[in-house]
CSV table of C-alpha atoms and ligand atoms in Angstrom, one decimal:
chain,number,residue,atom,x,y,z
A,906,MET,CA,13.7,-16.3,3.5
A,907,GLU,CA,10.7,-14.5,4.2
A,908,ARG,CA,8.1,-13.6,1.4
A,909,LYS,CA,8.5,-10.0,0.0
A,910,LYS,CA,5.2,-7.7,0.2
A,911,ILE,CA,4.1,-5.6,-2.4
A,912,VAL,CA,1.5,-2.8,-1.3
A,913,ILE,CA,-0.8,-1.3,-3.8
A,914,LEU,CA,-2.4,2.2,-2.6
A,915,GLY,CA,-5.9,2.8,-4.5
A,916,ALA,CA,-8.3,0.9,-6.2
A,917,GLY,CA,-9.0,3.2,-9.2
A,918,TYR,CA,-8.0,2.8,-13.0
A,919,GLY,CA,-4.1,2.4,-12.3
A,920,GLY,CA,-4.0,0.4,-9.1
A,921,LEU,CA,-6.9,-2.0,-9.9
A,922,ARG,CA,-5.2,-2.5,-13.2
A,923,ALA,CA,-1.9,-3.1,-12.0
A,924,LEU,CA,-3.2,-5.7,-9.3
A,925,LYS,CA,-5.1,-7.6,-12.0
A,926,GLU,CA,-2.1,-7.6,-14.3
A,927,LEU,CA,0.2,-8.4,-11.3
A,928,GLN,CA,-2.0,-11.5,-10.0
A,929,GLU,CA,-1.9,-13.0,-13.6
A,930,GLN,CA,1.8,-13.3,-13.4
A,931,GLN,CA,1.7,-14.9,-9.9
A,932,PRO,CA,4.7,-13.4,-8.3
A,933,ASN,CA,6.1,-14.9,-5.5
A,934,ALA,CA,5.2,-12.5,-3.1
A,935,ASP,CA,2.3,-11.4,-0.9
A,936,ILE,CA,0.2,-8.6,-2.2
A,937,ILE,CA,-1.7,-6.2,-0.2
A,938,MET,CA,-4.3,-3.7,-1.7
A,939,ILE,CA,-5.5,-0.7,0.4
A,940,ASN,CA,-8.5,1.5,-0.7
A,941,LYS,CA,-10.6,3.8,1.5
A,942,ASP,CA,-13.9,2.3,-0.2
A,943,PRO,CA,-14.7,-1.4,-0.7
A,944,TYR,CA,-15.8,-0.1,-4.4
A,945,HIS,CA,-13.9,0.6,-7.5
A,946,TRP,CA,-15.7,3.9,-8.7
A,947,GLU,CA,-15.6,4.9,-12.4
A,948,MET,CA,-14.2,8.3,-11.9
A,949,THR,CA,-15.2,9.3,-15.5
A,950,SER,CA,-18.8,8.9,-14.8
A,951,LEU,CA,-18.8,10.9,-11.5
A,952,HIS,CA,-20.7,13.8,-13.5
A,953,GLU,CA,-23.5,11.9,-14.2
A,954,VAL,CA,-24.1,11.0,-10.7
A,955,ALA,CA,-23.5,14.7,-9.8
A,956,ALA,CA,-26.3,15.8,-12.5
A,957,GLY,CA,-28.6,13.1,-11.5
A,958,THR,CA,-28.5,11.2,-15.0
A,959,ASN,CA,-26.9,8.1,-13.5
A,960,GLU,CA,-27.0,6.2,-10.2
A,961,PRO,CA,-24.0,5.6,-7.8
A,962,GLU,CA,-24.4,2.0,-8.0
A,963,LYS,CA,-24.2,2.0,-12.0
A,964,ILE,CA,-20.8,3.4,-11.5
A,965,CYS,CA,-19.1,1.0,-9.3
A,966,TYR,CA,-18.3,-2.6,-8.9
A,967,PRO,CA,-16.9,-4.1,-5.6
A,968,VAL,CA,-12.9,-4.2,-5.3
A,969,ASP,CA,-13.4,-7.7,-4.0
A,970,SER,CA,-14.6,-8.9,-7.5
A,971,VAL,CA,-10.8,-8.1,-8.8
A,972,ILE,CA,-8.9,-9.9,-5.7
A,973,ASP,CA,-7.5,-13.4,-6.1
A,974,SER,CA,-7.5,-14.2,-2.3
A,975,LYS,CA,-4.8,-16.7,-2.7
A,976,GLN,CA,-2.4,-14.2,-3.7
A,977,THR,CA,-3.9,-10.7,-2.3
A,978,VAL,CA,-5.3,-9.3,0.8
A,979,PHE,CA,-7.6,-6.5,0.5
A,980,ILE,CA,-7.5,-3.8,3.4
A,981,GLN,CA,-10.2,-1.2,3.7
A,982,ASP,CA,-9.0,1.9,5.3
A,983,THR,CA,-7.8,5.5,4.5
A,984,VAL,CA,-4.2,6.0,3.8
A,985,THR,CA,-2.8,9.1,6.0
A,986,GLY,CA,0.9,8.8,4.9
A,987,ILE,CA,3.8,7.1,4.0
A,988,ASP,CA,6.7,6.6,6.3
A,989,ARG,CA,9.3,6.0,3.5
A,990,ASP,CA,12.4,5.5,5.9
A,991,ASN,CA,10.8,2.7,7.6
A,992,LYS,CA,8.7,1.3,4.6
A,993,LYS,CA,5.5,1.8,6.3
A,994,VAL,CA,2.0,2.9,5.2
A,995,MET,CA,-0.1,4.8,7.8
A,996,LEU,CA,-3.7,4.1,7.9
A,997,LYS,CA,-6.5,5.9,9.5
A,998,GLN,CA,-8.2,3.2,11.7
A,999,LYS,CA,-5.8,0.1,11.3
A,1000,ASP,CA,-2.0,-0.5,12.0
A,1001,PRO,CA,0.6,0.6,9.8
A,1002,VAL,CA,1.4,-1.7,6.8
A,1003,SER,CA,4.8,-2.5,5.8
A,1004,PHE,CA,6.1,-2.9,2.5
A,1005,ASP,CA,9.0,-4.0,0.4
A,1006,TYR,CA,7.8,-2.6,-2.8
A,1007,LEU,CA,5.0,0.1,-2.9
A,1008,LEU,CA,2.7,1.2,-5.8
A,1009,ILE,CA,0.9,4.4,-5.3
A,1010,ALA,CA,-2.3,5.0,-7.2
A,1011,LEU,CA,-4.4,7.2,-5.1
A,1012,GLY,CA,-5.7,9.3,-7.8
A,1013,PHE,CA,-6.8,13.0,-7.6
A,1014,GLU,CA,-8.2,15.8,-5.4
A,1015,SER,CA,-9.9,19.1,-6.4
A,1016,GLU,CA,-7.4,22.1,-7.1
A,1017,LEU,CA,-9.0,24.8,-5.0
A,1018,LEU,CA,-6.2,27.4,-6.1
A,1019,GLY,CA,-6.3,28.8,-2.6
A,1020,ILE,CA,-9.6,30.8,-3.5
A,1021,GLU,CA,-11.3,32.3,-0.6
A,1022,GLY,CA,-14.4,30.6,0.5
A,1023,MET,CA,-13.8,27.7,-2.1
A,1024,LYS,CA,-13.6,25.0,0.6
A,1025,GLU,CA,-16.4,26.3,2.5
A,1026,TYR,CA,-19.1,26.9,0.0
A,1027,GLY,CA,-17.8,25.3,-3.5
A,1028,LEU,CA,-19.0,21.9,-4.3
A,1029,THR,CA,-16.7,19.6,-6.2
A,1030,ILE,CA,-16.7,16.7,-8.7
A,1031,SER,CA,-13.9,14.7,-6.9
A,1032,ASP,CA,-15.7,11.7,-5.4
A,1033,ILE,CA,-18.7,9.9,-4.8
A,1034,SER,CA,-19.6,11.6,-1.7
A,1035,SER,CA,-18.8,15.0,-3.3
A,1036,VAL,CA,-21.1,14.3,-6.2
A,1037,GLU,CA,-23.8,13.2,-4.2
A,1038,ARG,CA,-23.9,16.4,-2.3
A,1039,ILE,CA,-24.4,18.0,-5.7
A,1040,ARG,CA,-27.1,15.8,-6.6
A,1041,THR,CA,-28.8,16.6,-3.6
A,1042,GLN,CA,-28.6,20.2,-4.0
A,1043,ILE,CA,-29.8,19.9,-7.7
A,1044,ASP,CA,-32.8,17.6,-6.5
A,1045,GLN,CA,-33.8,20.3,-4.1
A,1046,ILE,CA,-33.8,23.1,-6.7
A,1047,LEU,CA,-36.0,20.7,-8.8
A,1048,ALA,CA,-38.2,20.1,-6.1
A,1049,GLU,CA,-38.8,23.8,-5.6
A,1050,TRP,CA,-39.1,24.5,-9.1
A,1051,LYS,CA,-41.9,22.1,-9.6
A,1052,LYS,CA,-44.0,23.1,-6.5
A,1053,SER,CA,-43.3,26.8,-6.2
A,1054,HIS,CA,-44.9,29.8,-8.1
A,1055,LYS,CA,-42.0,32.0,-7.4
A,1056,GLU,CA,-41.0,34.5,-10.0
A,1057,GLU,CA,-37.3,34.8,-9.6
A,1058,PRO,CA,-35.4,31.7,-11.3
A,1059,HIS,CA,-32.7,29.7,-9.4
A,1060,THR,CA,-29.2,30.4,-10.5
A,1061,LEU,CA,-26.6,27.6,-10.5
A,1062,VAL,CA,-22.9,28.7,-11.3
A,1063,VAL,CA,-20.1,26.2,-12.6
A,1064,GLY,CA,-16.8,27.5,-12.2
A,1065,GLY,CA,-14.4,26.4,-15.0
A,1066,ALA,CA,-15.1,25.3,-18.8
A,1067,GLY,CA,-12.6,22.6,-18.8
A,1068,PHE,CA,-13.1,18.8,-19.6
A,1069,THR,CA,-15.1,18.1,-16.2
A,1070,SER,CA,-17.5,21.1,-16.3
A,1071,ILE,CA,-18.1,20.6,-19.9
A,1072,GLU,CA,-19.3,17.2,-19.2
A,1073,PHE,CA,-21.2,18.2,-16.1
A,1074,LEU,CA,-23.2,20.8,-18.0
A,1075,GLY,CA,-23.8,18.1,-20.8
A,1076,GLU,CA,-25.8,15.9,-18.3
A,1077,LEU,CA,-27.2,18.8,-16.5
A,1078,THR,CA,-28.7,20.3,-19.2
A,1079,GLU,CA,-30.1,17.2,-20.6
A,1080,ARG,CA,-31.5,16.4,-16.9
A,1081,LEU,CA,-33.1,20.1,-17.1
A,1082,GLN,CA,-34.7,19.6,-20.6
A,1083,SER,CA,-36.1,16.3,-19.7
A,1084,GLU,CA,-37.8,17.5,-16.3
A,1085,ILE,CA,-39.2,20.4,-18.2
A,1086,GLN,CA,-40.7,18.1,-20.8
A,1087,ASN,CA,-42.1,15.4,-18.4
A,1088,ASN,CA,-43.4,17.7,-15.8
A,1089,ARG,CA,-44.6,20.6,-18.1
A,1090,LEU,CA,-42.5,22.9,-16.1
A,1091,PRO,CA,-42.2,26.6,-17.3
A,1092,LYS,CA,-38.8,27.0,-18.8
A,1093,ASN,CA,-36.1,29.7,-17.5
A,1094,LYS,CA,-36.7,28.8,-13.8
A,1095,VAL,CA,-33.2,27.7,-13.6
A,1096,ASN,CA,-30.1,29.9,-14.8
A,1097,VAL,CA,-27.1,27.9,-15.4
A,1098,ILE,CA,-23.9,30.0,-15.9
A,1099,CYS,CA,-20.5,28.9,-16.7
A,1100,ILE,CA,-17.4,31.3,-15.9
A,1101,ASP,CA,-13.9,30.8,-17.1
A,1102,PRO,CA,-11.1,32.9,-18.2
A,1103,SER,CA,-11.4,31.6,-21.8
A,1104,PRO,CA,-14.5,29.5,-21.9
A,1105,ASP,CA,-14.2,28.3,-25.7
A,1106,ASP,CA,-10.7,26.8,-25.0
A,1107,MET,CA,-10.1,23.0,-24.4
A,1108,PRO,CA,-6.4,22.2,-24.6
A,1109,ALA,CA,-7.1,18.6,-26.2
A,1110,PHE,CA,-9.6,19.7,-28.9
A,1111,ASP,CA,-9.4,22.1,-31.5
A,1112,HIS,CA,-11.2,25.5,-32.1
A,1113,SER,CA,-14.1,23.9,-34.2
A,1114,GLN,CA,-14.7,20.8,-31.8
A,1115,THR,CA,-14.7,23.5,-28.7
A,1116,HIS,CA,-17.1,25.8,-30.7
A,1117,TYR,CA,-19.3,22.8,-31.3
A,1118,ALA,CA,-19.3,22.1,-27.5
A,1119,VAL,CA,-19.9,25.6,-26.2
A,1120,SER,CA,-22.7,26.5,-28.8
A,1121,LYS,CA,-24.4,23.2,-28.2
A,1122,LEU,CA,-24.4,24.0,-24.3
A,1123,GLU,CA,-25.7,27.5,-25.3
A,1124,GLN,CA,-28.4,26.2,-27.2
A,1125,ARG,CA,-29.6,24.1,-24.1
A,1126,GLY,CA,-29.5,27.4,-21.8
A,1127,VAL,CA,-25.9,27.7,-20.5
A,1128,THR,CA,-24.9,31.3,-20.5
A,1129,PHE,CA,-20.7,31.4,-20.7
A,1130,VAL,CA,-19.2,34.1,-18.9
A,1131,THR,CA,-15.5,35.2,-19.3
A,1132,GLY,CA,-13.9,35.7,-15.9
A,1133,ARG,CA,-11.6,34.4,-13.0
A,1134,ILE,CA,-13.1,33.3,-9.9
A,1135,LYS,CA,-12.0,35.2,-6.9
A,1136,LYS,CA,-14.2,34.4,-4.0
A,1137,VAL,CA,-17.0,32.2,-3.0
A,1138,GLU,CA,-19.6,33.2,-0.3
A,1139,PRO,CA,-22.8,31.4,0.8
A,1140,ASN,CA,-25.1,33.5,-1.3
A,1141,GLY,CA,-22.7,34.4,-4.4
A,1142,VAL,CA,-19.6,34.2,-6.5
A,1143,TYR,CA,-17.3,36.8,-7.3
A,1144,TYR,CA,-15.2,36.8,-10.3
A,1145,GLU,CA,-12.8,39.4,-12.0
A,1146,ASN,CA,-13.5,40.6,-15.4
A,1147,ASN,CA,-11.3,43.2,-17.3
A,1148,GLY,CA,-9.9,44.2,-14.1
A,1149,LYS,CA,-13.3,44.5,-12.4
A,1150,ILE,CA,-14.7,42.5,-9.8
A,1151,LYS,CA,-18.5,41.2,-10.3
A,1152,MET,CA,-20.7,39.1,-8.4
A,1153,ILE,CA,-23.5,36.6,-9.1
A,1154,GLU,CA,-26.0,35.7,-6.6
A,1155,THR,CA,-26.2,31.5,-6.2
A,1156,ASP,CA,-26.3,29.2,-3.4
A,1157,THR,CA,-25.1,26.4,-5.8
A,1158,PHE,CA,-21.5,26.7,-6.8
A,1159,ILE,CA,-19.9,23.9,-8.3
A,1160,TRP,CA,-16.1,24.1,-9.1
A,1161,GLY,CA,-14.6,22.1,-11.7
A,1162,GLY,CA,-11.5,24.3,-12.3
A,1163,GLY,CA,-8.5,21.8,-11.9
A,1164,ILE,CA,-7.3,18.9,-10.1
A,1165,ARG,CA,-4.1,18.0,-8.1
A,1166,GLY,CA,-2.9,14.5,-7.0
A,1167,SER,CA,-3.6,13.1,-3.3
A,1168,SER,CA,-2.6,15.1,-0.4
A,1169,VAL,CA,-0.9,11.9,0.8
A,1170,ILE,CA,1.9,12.5,-1.8
A,1171,LYS,CA,2.6,16.1,-0.3
A,1172,ASN,CA,2.0,15.0,3.6
A,1173,SER,CA,4.8,12.2,2.9
A,1174,GLY,CA,7.4,14.6,2.0
A,1175,PHE,CA,7.7,13.3,-1.7
A,1176,LYS,CA,9.2,16.3,-4.2
A,1177,GLU,CA,6.1,17.2,-5.9
A,1178,LYS,CA,4.1,20.0,-7.7
A,1179,HIS,CA,0.4,19.9,-7.0
A,1180,SER,CA,0.9,16.6,-5.0
A,1181,ARG,CA,2.2,15.1,-8.3
A,1182,VAL,CA,5.4,13.5,-8.6
A,1183,LEU,CA,7.8,14.0,-11.4
A,1184,VAL,CA,8.5,9.9,-12.2
A,1185,GLN,CA,11.4,8.3,-13.6
A,1186,PRO,CA,10.7,6.7,-17.3
A,1187,ASP,CA,10.0,3.1,-15.3
A,1188,LEU,CA,7.4,4.9,-13.1
A,1189,THR,CA,9.8,4.6,-10.1
A,1190,VAL,CA,10.7,7.7,-7.7
A,1191,GLU,CA,13.9,9.3,-7.8
A,1192,GLY,CA,16.5,7.7,-5.6
A,1193,GLU,CA,13.6,5.3,-4.4
A,1194,PRO,CA,13.5,2.1,-6.7
A,1195,ASN,CA,11.1,0.3,-4.6
A,1196,ILE,CA,8.2,3.0,-5.0
A,1197,LEU,CA,6.2,3.4,-8.1
A,1198,ILE,CA,4.0,6.1,-8.6
A,1199,ILE,CA,1.0,6.0,-11.5
A,1200,GLY,CA,-2.1,7.8,-12.6
A,1201,ASP,CA,-3.1,11.1,-11.2
A,1202,CYS,CA,-0.4,11.3,-8.4
A,1203,SER,CA,2.3,11.0,-11.1
A,1204,ALA,CA,3.5,13.4,-13.7
A,1205,VAL,CA,5.1,12.0,-17.0
A,1206,PRO,CA,6.7,14.2,-19.3
A,1207,ASP,CA,5.5,14.4,-22.9
A,1208,PRO,CA,7.5,14.8,-26.0
A,1209,ASN,CA,6.9,18.6,-26.2
A,1210,GLY,CA,8.6,19.4,-22.8
A,1211,GLY,CA,5.2,19.5,-20.8
A,1212,ILE,CA,3.4,16.7,-18.7
A,1213,TYR,CA,1.0,14.5,-19.9
A,1214,PRO,CA,-2.8,15.4,-18.8
A,1215,ALA,CA,-4.0,13.5,-15.9
A,1216,THR,CA,-6.4,10.9,-17.5
A,1217,ALA,CA,-7.7,7.3,-16.9
A,1218,GLN,CA,-6.3,6.6,-20.2
A,1219,ILE,CA,-2.6,6.9,-18.8
A,1220,ALA,CA,-3.6,5.6,-15.7
A,1221,LEU,CA,-4.6,2.5,-17.0
A,1222,GLN,CA,-1.6,2.0,-19.5
A,1223,GLN,CA,0.8,2.8,-16.4
A,1224,GLY,CA,-0.9,0.0,-14.4
A,1225,ASP,CA,0.1,-2.6,-17.1
A,1226,CYS,CA,3.7,-1.3,-17.1
A,1227,ALA,CA,3.9,-0.9,-13.0
A,1228,ALA,CA,2.7,-4.7,-12.8
A,1229,TYR,CA,5.6,-5.6,-15.1
A,1230,ASN,CA,8.0,-3.6,-13.3
A,1231,LEU,CA,6.9,-4.9,-9.8
A,1232,LYS,CA,7.4,-8.4,-11.0
A,1233,ALA,CA,10.8,-7.4,-12.5
A,1234,LEU,CA,12.0,-5.8,-9.3
A,1235,LEU,CA,11.0,-9.2,-7.6
A,1236,ASP,CA,12.9,-11.3,-10.2
A,1237,GLY,CA,15.9,-8.9,-10.1
A,1238,ARG,CA,15.3,-8.0,-14.1
A,1239,PRO,CA,15.5,-4.7,-15.7
A,1240,LEU,CA,12.7,-2.5,-15.4
A,1241,LYS,CA,10.9,-1.1,-18.8
A,1242,LYS,CA,10.3,2.2,-19.9
A,1243,PHE,CA,6.4,3.5,-19.8
A,1244,VAL,CA,5.6,4.4,-23.2
A,1245,TYR,CA,2.2,6.3,-23.8
A,1246,GLN,CA,0.0,5.2,-26.6
A,1247,TYR,CA,-2.4,8.1,-27.1
A,1248,ARG,CA,-5.7,6.7,-28.3
A,1249,GLY,CA,-7.8,10.0,-28.4
A,1250,THR,CA,-9.9,12.1,-26.4
A,1251,VAL,CA,-13.5,12.2,-25.9
A,1252,CYS,CA,-15.8,14.7,-24.1
A,1253,SER,CA,-19.4,13.8,-23.5
A,1254,LEU,CA,-22.1,16.6,-23.9
A,1255,GLY,CA,-25.0,14.4,-22.4
A,1256,PRO,CA,-25.8,11.0,-23.1
A,1257,LYS,CA,-26.2,11.2,-26.9
A,1258,ASP,CA,-23.9,14.0,-27.8
A,1259,ALA,CA,-20.0,14.2,-27.5
A,1260,ILE,CA,-16.7,15.7,-29.2
A,1261,ALA,CA,-14.1,13.3,-30.0
A,1262,THR,CA,-10.4,13.4,-31.5
A,1263,VAL,CA,-9.7,9.7,-32.4
A,1264,MET,CA,-6.7,8.5,-34.8
A,1265,GLY,CA,-6.3,12.0,-35.8
A,1266,LYS,CA,-9.9,12.4,-36.9
A,1267,ASN,CA,-12.5,14.8,-35.4
A,1268,LEU,CA,-16.0,13.4,-34.5
A,1269,LYS,CA,-19.2,15.3,-33.4
A,1270,GLY,CA,-22.5,14.4,-32.0
A,1271,PHE,CA,-23.8,10.8,-31.8
A,1272,PRO,CA,-20.7,9.0,-33.4
A,1273,ALA,CA,-18.5,10.9,-30.9
A,1274,SER,CA,-20.7,9.6,-28.0
A,1275,LEU,CA,-20.8,6.2,-29.2
A,1276,MET,CA,-16.8,6.5,-29.1
A,1277,LYS,CA,-17.1,7.6,-25.6
A,1278,LYS,CA,-19.4,4.4,-24.6
A,1279,ILE,CA,-16.8,2.0,-26.3
A,1280,VAL,CA,-13.9,3.6,-24.3
A,1281,ASP,CA,-15.9,3.5,-21.0
A,1282,TYR,CA,-17.1,-0.1,-21.3
A,1283,ARG,CA,-13.6,-1.0,-22.7
A,1284,SER,CA,-12.0,0.2,-19.4
A,1285,ILE,CA,-14.4,-1.6,-17.2
A,1286,TRP,CA,-13.7,-4.7,-19.1
A,1287,LYS,CA,-9.9,-4.5,-19.1
A,1288,ILE,CA,-10.2,-4.2,-15.1
A,1289,GLY,CA,-13.4,-5.8,-13.9
A,1290,GLY,CA,-14.0,-8.4,-16.6
A,1291,VAL,CA,-17.4,-9.6,-18.0
A,1292,ARG,CA,-19.1,-9.4,-14.3
A,1293,ALA,CA,-18.5,-5.9,-13.8
A,1294,LEU,CA,-19.4,-5.0,-17.6
A,1295,LEU,CA,-22.8,-6.8,-16.9
A,1296,ARG,CA,-23.3,-4.9,-13.8
A,1297,LEU,CA,-22.5,-1.4,-15.3
A,1298,TRP,CA,-23.9,-1.9,-18.8
A,1299,ARG,CA,-27.0,0.6,-19.5
B,1050,FAD,P1,-8.3,7.0,-9.3
B,1050,FAD,O1,-9.0,6.2,-10.6
B,1050,FAD,O2,-9.0,8.3,-9.1
B,1050,FAD,O3,-8.5,6.0,-8.0
B,1050,FAD,C1,-7.8,6.2,-7.1
B,1050,FAD,C2,-8.4,5.3,-5.8
B,1050,FAD,O4,-7.6,5.7,-4.5
B,1050,FAD,C3,-10.0,5.4,-5.5
B,1050,FAD,O5,-10.3,4.2,-5.6
B,1050,FAD,C4,-9.9,6.4,-4.3
B,1050,FAD,O6,-11.1,5.7,-3.6
B,1050,FAD,C5,-8.6,5.8,-3.6
B,1050,FAD,N1,-8.0,6.6,-2.6
B,1050,FAD,C6,-8.0,7.8,-2.7
B,1050,FAD,N2,-7.4,8.5,-1.6
B,1050,FAD,C7,-7.2,7.6,-0.8
B,1050,FAD,C8,-7.0,7.2,0.6
B,1050,FAD,N3,-6.1,8.5,1.3
B,1050,FAD,N4,-6.6,6.3,0.9
B,1050,FAD,C9,-7.2,4.8,0.5
B,1050,FAD,N5,-7.6,5.1,-0.7
B,1050,FAD,C10,-7.5,6.4,-1.5
B,1050,FAD,N6,-10.1,10.7,-18.2
B,1050,FAD,C11,-10.1,10.0,-19.3
B,1050,FAD,O7,-9.2,9.4,-19.7
B,1050,FAD,N7,-11.3,10.0,-19.9
B,1050,FAD,C12,-12.4,10.6,-19.6
B,1050,FAD,O8,-13.2,10.6,-20.5
B,1050,FAD,C13,-12.2,11.3,-18.3
B,1050,FAD,N8,-13.3,11.9,-17.8
B,1050,FAD,C14,-13.4,12.3,-16.6
B,1050,FAD,C15,-14.6,12.8,-16.1
B,1050,FAD,C16,-14.7,13.3,-14.9
B,1050,FAD,C17,-16.1,14.0,-14.2
B,1050,FAD,C18,-13.4,13.2,-14.1
B,1050,FAD,C19,-13.5,14.1,-12.7
B,1050,FAD,C20,-12.5,12.7,-14.5
B,1050,FAD,C21,-12.3,12.2,-15.7
B,1050,FAD,N9,-11.2,11.8,-16.2
B,1050,FAD,C22,-11.4,11.1,-17.5
B,1050,FAD,C23,-9.8,11.7,-15.3
B,1050,FAD,C24,-9.6,10.2,-14.7
B,1050,FAD,O9,-10.9,10.1,-13.8
B,1050,FAD,C25,-8.5,10.4,-13.7
B,1050,FAD,O10,-7.4,10.7,-14.5
B,1050,FAD,C26,-8.4,9.0,-13.3
B,1050,FAD,O11,-9.4,8.5,-12.6
B,1050,FAD,C27,-7.2,8.8,-12.5
B,1050,FAD,O12,-7.0,7.4,-12.0
B,1050,FAD,P2,-6.2,6.8,-11.0
B,1050,FAD,O13,-5.7,5.5,-11.1
B,1050,FAD,O14,-4.9,7.7,-10.6
B,1050,FAD,O15,-7.0,7.4,-9.6
């Protein structure tokens, strides 16, 4: 009998963790991993590269280092769609790849909310090339700051005051402070403005934690403005506040206002909302038991009737469950339900500061930032093992 083919799309937190677990179970099947890059990127550190406080090579390791070549073939290519009727994955460059079982773990894209000019002029924190663009822009601002005697300051605007934006602002303000100190630069040459409909509200944290984060960033020079972004132009951003449209002049607008699942989900005709599929409790797609979806492309109901947020923590745990269920499908055994074990949330405010909620306790400052490092290193170790840990240790 022909050996079955398991195809995994995406070597992020969910996909690579699932591959690692599956390889350990040595299924009687051929495994194919498809990813657009030869590297696994630590998406939870993208904001550091954007702000210029970390280097791209310190947040990635080769996908190959997790591949067991006796069981798995790695294909580097971009997935363009899934032909579910014919059980084929369509690729940008290579021939389509057929599958018996498919695990989709293609992660997130920025949610642009249909805002005019956002696609053309907004910079996003969504993958390595997008954060390298932000970094180049910030490097240019700093270079001008160092050499010019121009009076008017440069203005940098961040849209959205959620998790990603706050973490980015934490790194950015740290970098600006150290540039001022190290190069004896005049202060107030860069204005940093963050616009959000409710700037002091982060769903994962209580008011005292959010207040701590916002006031720390304000002390470091960030101005929070209440408003909803309406339009982005090359030289300015428009927002609505109390029914009035206002404009801030800037040529550097960074959008951190939300995410959606990979566009491959929508393009492949799945029943979706924001390119996320409401999966069955065992992570399979309703009516398609040979397809599992995990991570930011999936939506998992929480006990309160909502949907769990898209996090690396959930993607990793789903990766374990998906590996078990793929092996169970091959062996003809019952699948297990995914049960999310919430372990806490940490939001960094730069290298030495953070807010955290861990096991029902609130932490702030250095202890919270230590917790962030523990969480990050644990996830690197859980997928990439000791070699990846040594490569990314700082
Ligand atoms: P990802 O880890 O995003 O991996 C998707 C993979 O698919 C990538 O390798 C990508 O290259 C590949 N891919 C995408 N499209 C294609 C294609 N068409 N063809 C081929 N390959 C493709 N979560 C937390 O739990 N804690 C945090 O502290 C935290 N901090 C964050 C900070 C920032 C700045 C950001 C942006 C996110 C943060 N998150 C955090 C969220 C977390 O990063 C995501 O929830 C997580 O990455 C989702 O994992 P995933 O497995 O679904 O996909």
